[in-house]
Coordinates of C-alpha atoms in Angstrom, one line a residue:
X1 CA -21.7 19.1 -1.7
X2 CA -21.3 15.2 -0.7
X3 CA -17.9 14.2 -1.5
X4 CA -17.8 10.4 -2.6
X5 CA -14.6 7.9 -2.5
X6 CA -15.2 7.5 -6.1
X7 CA -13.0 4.8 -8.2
X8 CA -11.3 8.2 -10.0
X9 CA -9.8 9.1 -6.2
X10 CA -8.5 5.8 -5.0
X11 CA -6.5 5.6 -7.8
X12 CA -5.1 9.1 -6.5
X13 CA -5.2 7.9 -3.1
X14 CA -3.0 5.0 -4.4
X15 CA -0.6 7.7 -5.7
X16 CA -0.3 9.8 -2.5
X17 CA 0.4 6.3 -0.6
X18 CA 3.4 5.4 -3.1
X19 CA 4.7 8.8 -2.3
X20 CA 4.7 8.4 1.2
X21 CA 5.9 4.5 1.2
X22 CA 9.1 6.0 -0.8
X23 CA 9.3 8.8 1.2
X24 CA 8.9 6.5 4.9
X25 CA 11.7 4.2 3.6
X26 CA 14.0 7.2 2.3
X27 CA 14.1 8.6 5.8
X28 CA 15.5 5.4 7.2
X29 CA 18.9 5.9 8.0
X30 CA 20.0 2.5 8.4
X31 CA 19.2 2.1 4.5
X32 CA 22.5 4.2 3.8
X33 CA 26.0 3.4 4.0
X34 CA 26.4 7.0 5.4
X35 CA 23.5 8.3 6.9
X36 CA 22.7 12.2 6.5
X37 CA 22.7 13.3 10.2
X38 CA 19.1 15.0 9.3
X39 CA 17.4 11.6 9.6
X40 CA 18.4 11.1 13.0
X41 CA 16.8 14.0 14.4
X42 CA 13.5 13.9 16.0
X43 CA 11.2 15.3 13.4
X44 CA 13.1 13.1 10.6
X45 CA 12.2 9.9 12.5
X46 CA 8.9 11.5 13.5
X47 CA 8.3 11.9 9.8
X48 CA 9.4 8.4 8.8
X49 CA 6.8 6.8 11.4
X50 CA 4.2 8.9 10.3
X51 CA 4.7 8.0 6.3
X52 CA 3.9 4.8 7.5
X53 CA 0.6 5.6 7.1
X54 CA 0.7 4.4 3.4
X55 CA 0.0 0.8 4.1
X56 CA -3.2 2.2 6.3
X57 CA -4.5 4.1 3.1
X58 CA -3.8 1.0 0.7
X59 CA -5.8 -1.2 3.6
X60 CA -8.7 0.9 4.0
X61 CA -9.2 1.0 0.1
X62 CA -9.2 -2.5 -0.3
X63 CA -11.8 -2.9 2.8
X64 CA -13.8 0.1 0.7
X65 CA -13.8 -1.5 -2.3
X66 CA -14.9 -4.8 -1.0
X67 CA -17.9 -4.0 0.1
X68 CA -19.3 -3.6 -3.5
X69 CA -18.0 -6.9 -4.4
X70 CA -21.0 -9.0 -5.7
X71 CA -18.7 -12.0 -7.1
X72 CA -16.6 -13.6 -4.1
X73 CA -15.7 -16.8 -4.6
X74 CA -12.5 -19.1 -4.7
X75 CA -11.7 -18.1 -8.3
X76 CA -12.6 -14.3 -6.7
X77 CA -9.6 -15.1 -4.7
X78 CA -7.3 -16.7 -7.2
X79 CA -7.5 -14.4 -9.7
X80 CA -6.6 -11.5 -7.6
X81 CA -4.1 -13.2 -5.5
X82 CA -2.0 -14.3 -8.7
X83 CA -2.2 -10.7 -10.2
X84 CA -0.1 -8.9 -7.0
X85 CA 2.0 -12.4 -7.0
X86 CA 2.6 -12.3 -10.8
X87 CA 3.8 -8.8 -10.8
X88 CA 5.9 -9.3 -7.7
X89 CA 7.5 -12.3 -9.4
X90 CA 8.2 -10.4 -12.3
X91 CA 10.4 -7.5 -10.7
X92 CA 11.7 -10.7 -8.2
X93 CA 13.1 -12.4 -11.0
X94 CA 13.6 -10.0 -13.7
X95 CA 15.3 -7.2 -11.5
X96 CA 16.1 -8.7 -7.7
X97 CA 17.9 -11.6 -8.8
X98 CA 20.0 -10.9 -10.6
X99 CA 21.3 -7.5 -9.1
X100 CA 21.5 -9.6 -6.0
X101 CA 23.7 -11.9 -8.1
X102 CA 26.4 -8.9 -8.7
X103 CA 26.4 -7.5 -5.6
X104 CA 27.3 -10.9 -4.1
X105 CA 24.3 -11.6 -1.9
X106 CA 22.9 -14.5 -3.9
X107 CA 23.7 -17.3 -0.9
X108 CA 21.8 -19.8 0.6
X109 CA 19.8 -20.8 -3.3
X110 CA 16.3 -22.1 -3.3
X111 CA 15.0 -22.0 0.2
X112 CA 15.7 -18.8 1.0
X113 CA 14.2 -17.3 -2.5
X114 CA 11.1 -19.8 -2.2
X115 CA 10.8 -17.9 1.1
X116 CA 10.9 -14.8 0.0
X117 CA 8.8 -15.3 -3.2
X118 CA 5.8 -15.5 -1.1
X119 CA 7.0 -12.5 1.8
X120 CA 7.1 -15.1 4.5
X121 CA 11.1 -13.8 4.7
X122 CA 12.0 -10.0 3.4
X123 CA 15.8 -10.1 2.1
X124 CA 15.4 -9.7 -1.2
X125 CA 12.6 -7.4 -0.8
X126 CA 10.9 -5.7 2.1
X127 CA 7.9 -5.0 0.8
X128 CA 6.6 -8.2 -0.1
X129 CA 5.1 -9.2 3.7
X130 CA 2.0 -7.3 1.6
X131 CA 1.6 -10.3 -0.5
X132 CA 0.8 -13.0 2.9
X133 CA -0.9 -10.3 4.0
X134 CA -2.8 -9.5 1.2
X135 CA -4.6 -13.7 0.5
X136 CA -5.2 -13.2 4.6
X137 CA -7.2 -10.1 3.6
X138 CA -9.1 -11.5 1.0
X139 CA -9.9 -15.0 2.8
X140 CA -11.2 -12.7 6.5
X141 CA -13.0 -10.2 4.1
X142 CA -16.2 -11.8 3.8
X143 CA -16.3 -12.6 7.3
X144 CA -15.9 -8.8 8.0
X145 CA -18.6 -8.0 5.6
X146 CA -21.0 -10.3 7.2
X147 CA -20.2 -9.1 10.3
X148 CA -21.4 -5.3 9.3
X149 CA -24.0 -6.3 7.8
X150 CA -26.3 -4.9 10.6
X151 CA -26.4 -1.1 12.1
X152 CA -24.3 -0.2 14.8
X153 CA -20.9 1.4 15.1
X154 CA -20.4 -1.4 17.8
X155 CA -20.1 -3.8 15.6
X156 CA -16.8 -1.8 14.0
X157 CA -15.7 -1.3 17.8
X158 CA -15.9 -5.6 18.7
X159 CA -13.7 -5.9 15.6
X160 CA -10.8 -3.5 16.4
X161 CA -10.8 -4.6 19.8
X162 CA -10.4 -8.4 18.9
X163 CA -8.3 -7.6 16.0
X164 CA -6.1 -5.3 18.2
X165 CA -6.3 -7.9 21.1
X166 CA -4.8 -10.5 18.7
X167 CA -2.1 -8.3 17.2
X168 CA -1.4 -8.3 20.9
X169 CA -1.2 -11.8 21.9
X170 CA 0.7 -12.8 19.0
X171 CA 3.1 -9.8 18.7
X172 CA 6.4 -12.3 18.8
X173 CA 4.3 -13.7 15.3
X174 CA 5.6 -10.9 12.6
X175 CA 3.5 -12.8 10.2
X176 CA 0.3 -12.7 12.6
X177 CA 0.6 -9.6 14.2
X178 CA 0.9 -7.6 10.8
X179 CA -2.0 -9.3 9.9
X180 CA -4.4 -8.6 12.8
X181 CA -3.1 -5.0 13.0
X182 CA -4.6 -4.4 9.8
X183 CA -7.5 -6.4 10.0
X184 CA -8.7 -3.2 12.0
X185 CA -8.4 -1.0 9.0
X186 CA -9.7 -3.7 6.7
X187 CA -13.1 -3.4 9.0
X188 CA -12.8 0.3 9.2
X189 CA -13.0 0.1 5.5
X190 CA -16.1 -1.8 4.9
X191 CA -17.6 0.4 7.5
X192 CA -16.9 3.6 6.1
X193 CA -18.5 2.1 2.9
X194 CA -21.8 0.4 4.4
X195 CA -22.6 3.8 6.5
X196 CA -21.3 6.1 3.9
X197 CA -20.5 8.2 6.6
X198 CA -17.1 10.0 5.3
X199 CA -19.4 11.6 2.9
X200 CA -22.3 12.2 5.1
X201 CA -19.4 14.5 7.2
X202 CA -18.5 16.2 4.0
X203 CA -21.8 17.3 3.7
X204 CA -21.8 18.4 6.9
X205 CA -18.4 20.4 6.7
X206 CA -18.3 22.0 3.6
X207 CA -15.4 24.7 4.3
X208 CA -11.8 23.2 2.7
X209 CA -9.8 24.5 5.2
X210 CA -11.3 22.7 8.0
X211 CA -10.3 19.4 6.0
X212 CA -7.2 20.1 5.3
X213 CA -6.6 21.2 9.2
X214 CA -8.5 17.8 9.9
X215 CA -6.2 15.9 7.6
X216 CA -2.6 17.4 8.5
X217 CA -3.7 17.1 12.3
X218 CA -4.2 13.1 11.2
X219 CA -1.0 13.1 9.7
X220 CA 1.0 15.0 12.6
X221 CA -1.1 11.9 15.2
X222 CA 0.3 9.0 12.9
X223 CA 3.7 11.0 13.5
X224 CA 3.2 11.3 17.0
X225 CA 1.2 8.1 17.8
X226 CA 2.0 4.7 15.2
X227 CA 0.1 2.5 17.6
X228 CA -0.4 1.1 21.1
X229 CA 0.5 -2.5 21.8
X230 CA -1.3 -4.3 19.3
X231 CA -4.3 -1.2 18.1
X232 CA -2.9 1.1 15.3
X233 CA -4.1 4.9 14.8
X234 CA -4.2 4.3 11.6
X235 CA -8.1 3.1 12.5
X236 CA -8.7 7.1 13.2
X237 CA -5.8 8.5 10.9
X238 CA -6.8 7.2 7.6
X239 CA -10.2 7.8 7.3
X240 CA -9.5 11.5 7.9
X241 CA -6.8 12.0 5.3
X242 CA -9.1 9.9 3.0
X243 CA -12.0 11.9 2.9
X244 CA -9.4 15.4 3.2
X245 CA -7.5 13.6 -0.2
X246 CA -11.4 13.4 -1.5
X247 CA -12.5 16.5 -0.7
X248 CA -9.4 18.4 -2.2
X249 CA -9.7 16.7 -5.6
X250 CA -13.0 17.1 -6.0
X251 CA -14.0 18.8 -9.4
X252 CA -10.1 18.7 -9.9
X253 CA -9.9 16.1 -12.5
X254 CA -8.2 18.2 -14.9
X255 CA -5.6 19.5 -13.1
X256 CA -1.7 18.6 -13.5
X257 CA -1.7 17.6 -10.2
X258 CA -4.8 15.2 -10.3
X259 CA -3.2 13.6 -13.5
X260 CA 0.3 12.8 -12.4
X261 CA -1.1 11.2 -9.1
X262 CA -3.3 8.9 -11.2
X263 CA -0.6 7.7 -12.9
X264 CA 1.5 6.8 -10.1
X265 CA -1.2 5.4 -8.7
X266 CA -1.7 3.0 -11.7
X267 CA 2.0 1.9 -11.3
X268 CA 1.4 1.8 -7.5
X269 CA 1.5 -2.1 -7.5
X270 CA 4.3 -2.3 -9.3
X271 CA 6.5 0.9 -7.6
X272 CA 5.9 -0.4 -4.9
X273 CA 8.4 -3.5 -4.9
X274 CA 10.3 -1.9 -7.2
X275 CA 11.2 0.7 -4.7
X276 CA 12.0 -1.4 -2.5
X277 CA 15.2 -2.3 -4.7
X278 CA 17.0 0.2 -3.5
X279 CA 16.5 -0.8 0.5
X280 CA 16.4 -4.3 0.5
X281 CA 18.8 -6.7 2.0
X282 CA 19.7 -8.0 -1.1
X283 CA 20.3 -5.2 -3.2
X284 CA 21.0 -1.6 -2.1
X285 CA 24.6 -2.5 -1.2
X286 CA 25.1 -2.3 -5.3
X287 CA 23.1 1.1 -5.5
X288 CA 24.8 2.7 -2.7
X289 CA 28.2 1.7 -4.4
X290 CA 27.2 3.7 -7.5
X291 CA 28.0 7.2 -8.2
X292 CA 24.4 8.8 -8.6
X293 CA 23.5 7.3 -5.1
X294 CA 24.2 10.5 -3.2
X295 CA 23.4 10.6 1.1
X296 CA 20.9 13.2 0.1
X297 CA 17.3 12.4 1.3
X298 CA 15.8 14.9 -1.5
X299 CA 17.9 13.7 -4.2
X300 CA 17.4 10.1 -3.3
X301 CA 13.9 10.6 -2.5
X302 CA 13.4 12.1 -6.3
X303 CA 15.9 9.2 -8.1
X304 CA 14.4 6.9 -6.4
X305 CA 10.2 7.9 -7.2
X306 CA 11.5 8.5 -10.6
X307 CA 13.1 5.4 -11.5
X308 CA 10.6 3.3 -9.9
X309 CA 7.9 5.1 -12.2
X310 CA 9.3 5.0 -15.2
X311 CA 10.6 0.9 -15.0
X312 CA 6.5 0.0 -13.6
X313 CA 5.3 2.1 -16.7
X314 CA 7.3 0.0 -19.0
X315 CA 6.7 -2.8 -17.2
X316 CA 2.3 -2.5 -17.7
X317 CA 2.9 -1.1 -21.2
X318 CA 4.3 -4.8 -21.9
X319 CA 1.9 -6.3 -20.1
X320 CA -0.3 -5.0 -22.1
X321 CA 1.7 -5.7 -25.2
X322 CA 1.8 -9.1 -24.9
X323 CA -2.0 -9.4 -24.3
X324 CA -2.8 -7.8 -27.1
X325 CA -0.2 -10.0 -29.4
X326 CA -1.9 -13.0 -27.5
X327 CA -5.5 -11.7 -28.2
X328 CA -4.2 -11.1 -32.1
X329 CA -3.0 -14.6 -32.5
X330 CA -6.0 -16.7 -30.7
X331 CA -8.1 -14.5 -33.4
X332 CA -5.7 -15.2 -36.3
X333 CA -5.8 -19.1 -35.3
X334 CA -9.9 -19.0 -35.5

């Protein structure tokens, strides 16, 4: 049985990742005012690392996907830049803002919330570094892809080693290291895609349980081991719980399970800055003032996914509400 990293399964991949993003930024203890003495134990900030792994699994899937991509070009670019910035913008200015406003933060005006609208700065929300991020991705993509356009595994091995040299050199850069870092998923990514060979493995190893050994022992590596200097495991980590994801939910597609991670997964985008409400700079001194914002990792943990689903459901349900009253009334008008 070849197991494929079908369009079905990133959008379930998408869901684990949210999962582990909320759960990475829950076990922070600096992000309460009084820190449950579980999260400074060793396994708790073991755990946290290691749910960092999120952004990895996000990264990989867009290097994946862009290796089918047939119609690159500046409006290529545009387009899908302006979707992630459009949602951010709407949860920055219909939600951030404002709650920012009551809890007093609001200082400083325009230069500082310019700043931030774009994730060159991370008060108001600290998530958004995705978004600069993101247009370097998408602008260094086709140079990837050209690059693997040929056979050889050494072609993936120059990348991560210039990529990871960089992320060295300019490790005082935030901005540039974050990017370089990830450049060396991005190219695992297209790799995995051109050779197909995640799938050519699967065929190879057929029993479950060796996968799921293979993907928890990736997991409890990206716990142990985030990176070294400027090379991140997640290069080796997040193919491995990829293909272990993959292999689990295949022929699954009915299940509970399968059908509550595709829709987080379709809300991904937006949970994801929503989450980050409750952590930011800006806002989670209002939420840690509030009575259901109990020191609980758990309970937070489960407020915190809930709430974030439910608002970014809403949110695409009037997204799609609005272009269909659009649609209705450019038809009316002809």
């Amino acid at each position: 049985m070849i197991i494929s990293i079908s369009k079905d399964k990133t959008t379930v991949l998408k869901g684990i990742a949210i999962v582990f993003m909320i759960l990475h930024h829950c076990l922070i203890k600096e992000f309460y005012a009084e820190p449950p003495a579980l999260l400074s134990t060793f396994p708790a900030l073991r755990m946290q690392i290691g749910m960092k792994i999120c952004v990895g699994i996000y990264t990989f899937i867009i290097g994946y996907g862009f290796w089918y991509c047939q119609s690159y070009s500046p409006k290529y670019v545009w387009e899908h830049i302006w979707k992630l910035l459009k949602q951010y913008w709407i949860v920055l200015f219909l939600m951030i803002v404002p709650i920012s406003i009551c809890g007093g933060y609001f200082i400083g005006g325009g230069k500082l919330l310019i700043y931030n609208m774009f994730g060159l700065q991370c008060q108001y929300n600290l998530g958004n570094w995705y978004i600069y991020f993101y247009g370097y991705a998408l602008l260094v993509l086709p140079l990837l892809k050209r690059g693997m356009l040929h056979d050889g595994i050494w072609r993936l091995i120059v990348a991560i080693v210039v990529f990871g040299g960089l992320a060295t050199l300019f490790s005082s850069s935030s901005i540039l290291s974050n990017c370089f870092r990830y450049s060396q998923v991005l190219a695992v990514g297209l790799y995995c895609a051109k050779t197909q060979v995640l799938s050519r493995w699967s065929k190879k190893i057929t029993l479950k349980y060796v996968w799921i050994v293979l993907g928890l022992l990736a997991v409890v590596f990206r716990c142990g081991i985030s990176g070294i200097k400027g090379f991140t495991t997640d290069t080796l980590a997040v193919p491995l719980v990829v293909i272990t994801i993959c292999f689990l939910f295949q022929g699954k597609e009915n299940t509970c399970t399968f059908r509550i991670l595709t829709q987080l997964g379709k809300c991904s985008t937006y949970m994801w800055f929503i989450h980050c409400i409750f952590f930011s700079v800006a806002t989670r001194g209002v939420f840690q003032d509030m009575p259901i914002w109990i020191n609980s990792v758990p309970i937070v943990f489960v407020i915190v996914t809930l709430i974030s689903y439910a608002i970014a459901a809403m949110l695409i349900k009037s997204e799609k509400l609005l272009i269909k009253l659009k649609t209705t009334s450019f038809e009316e008008r002809l």
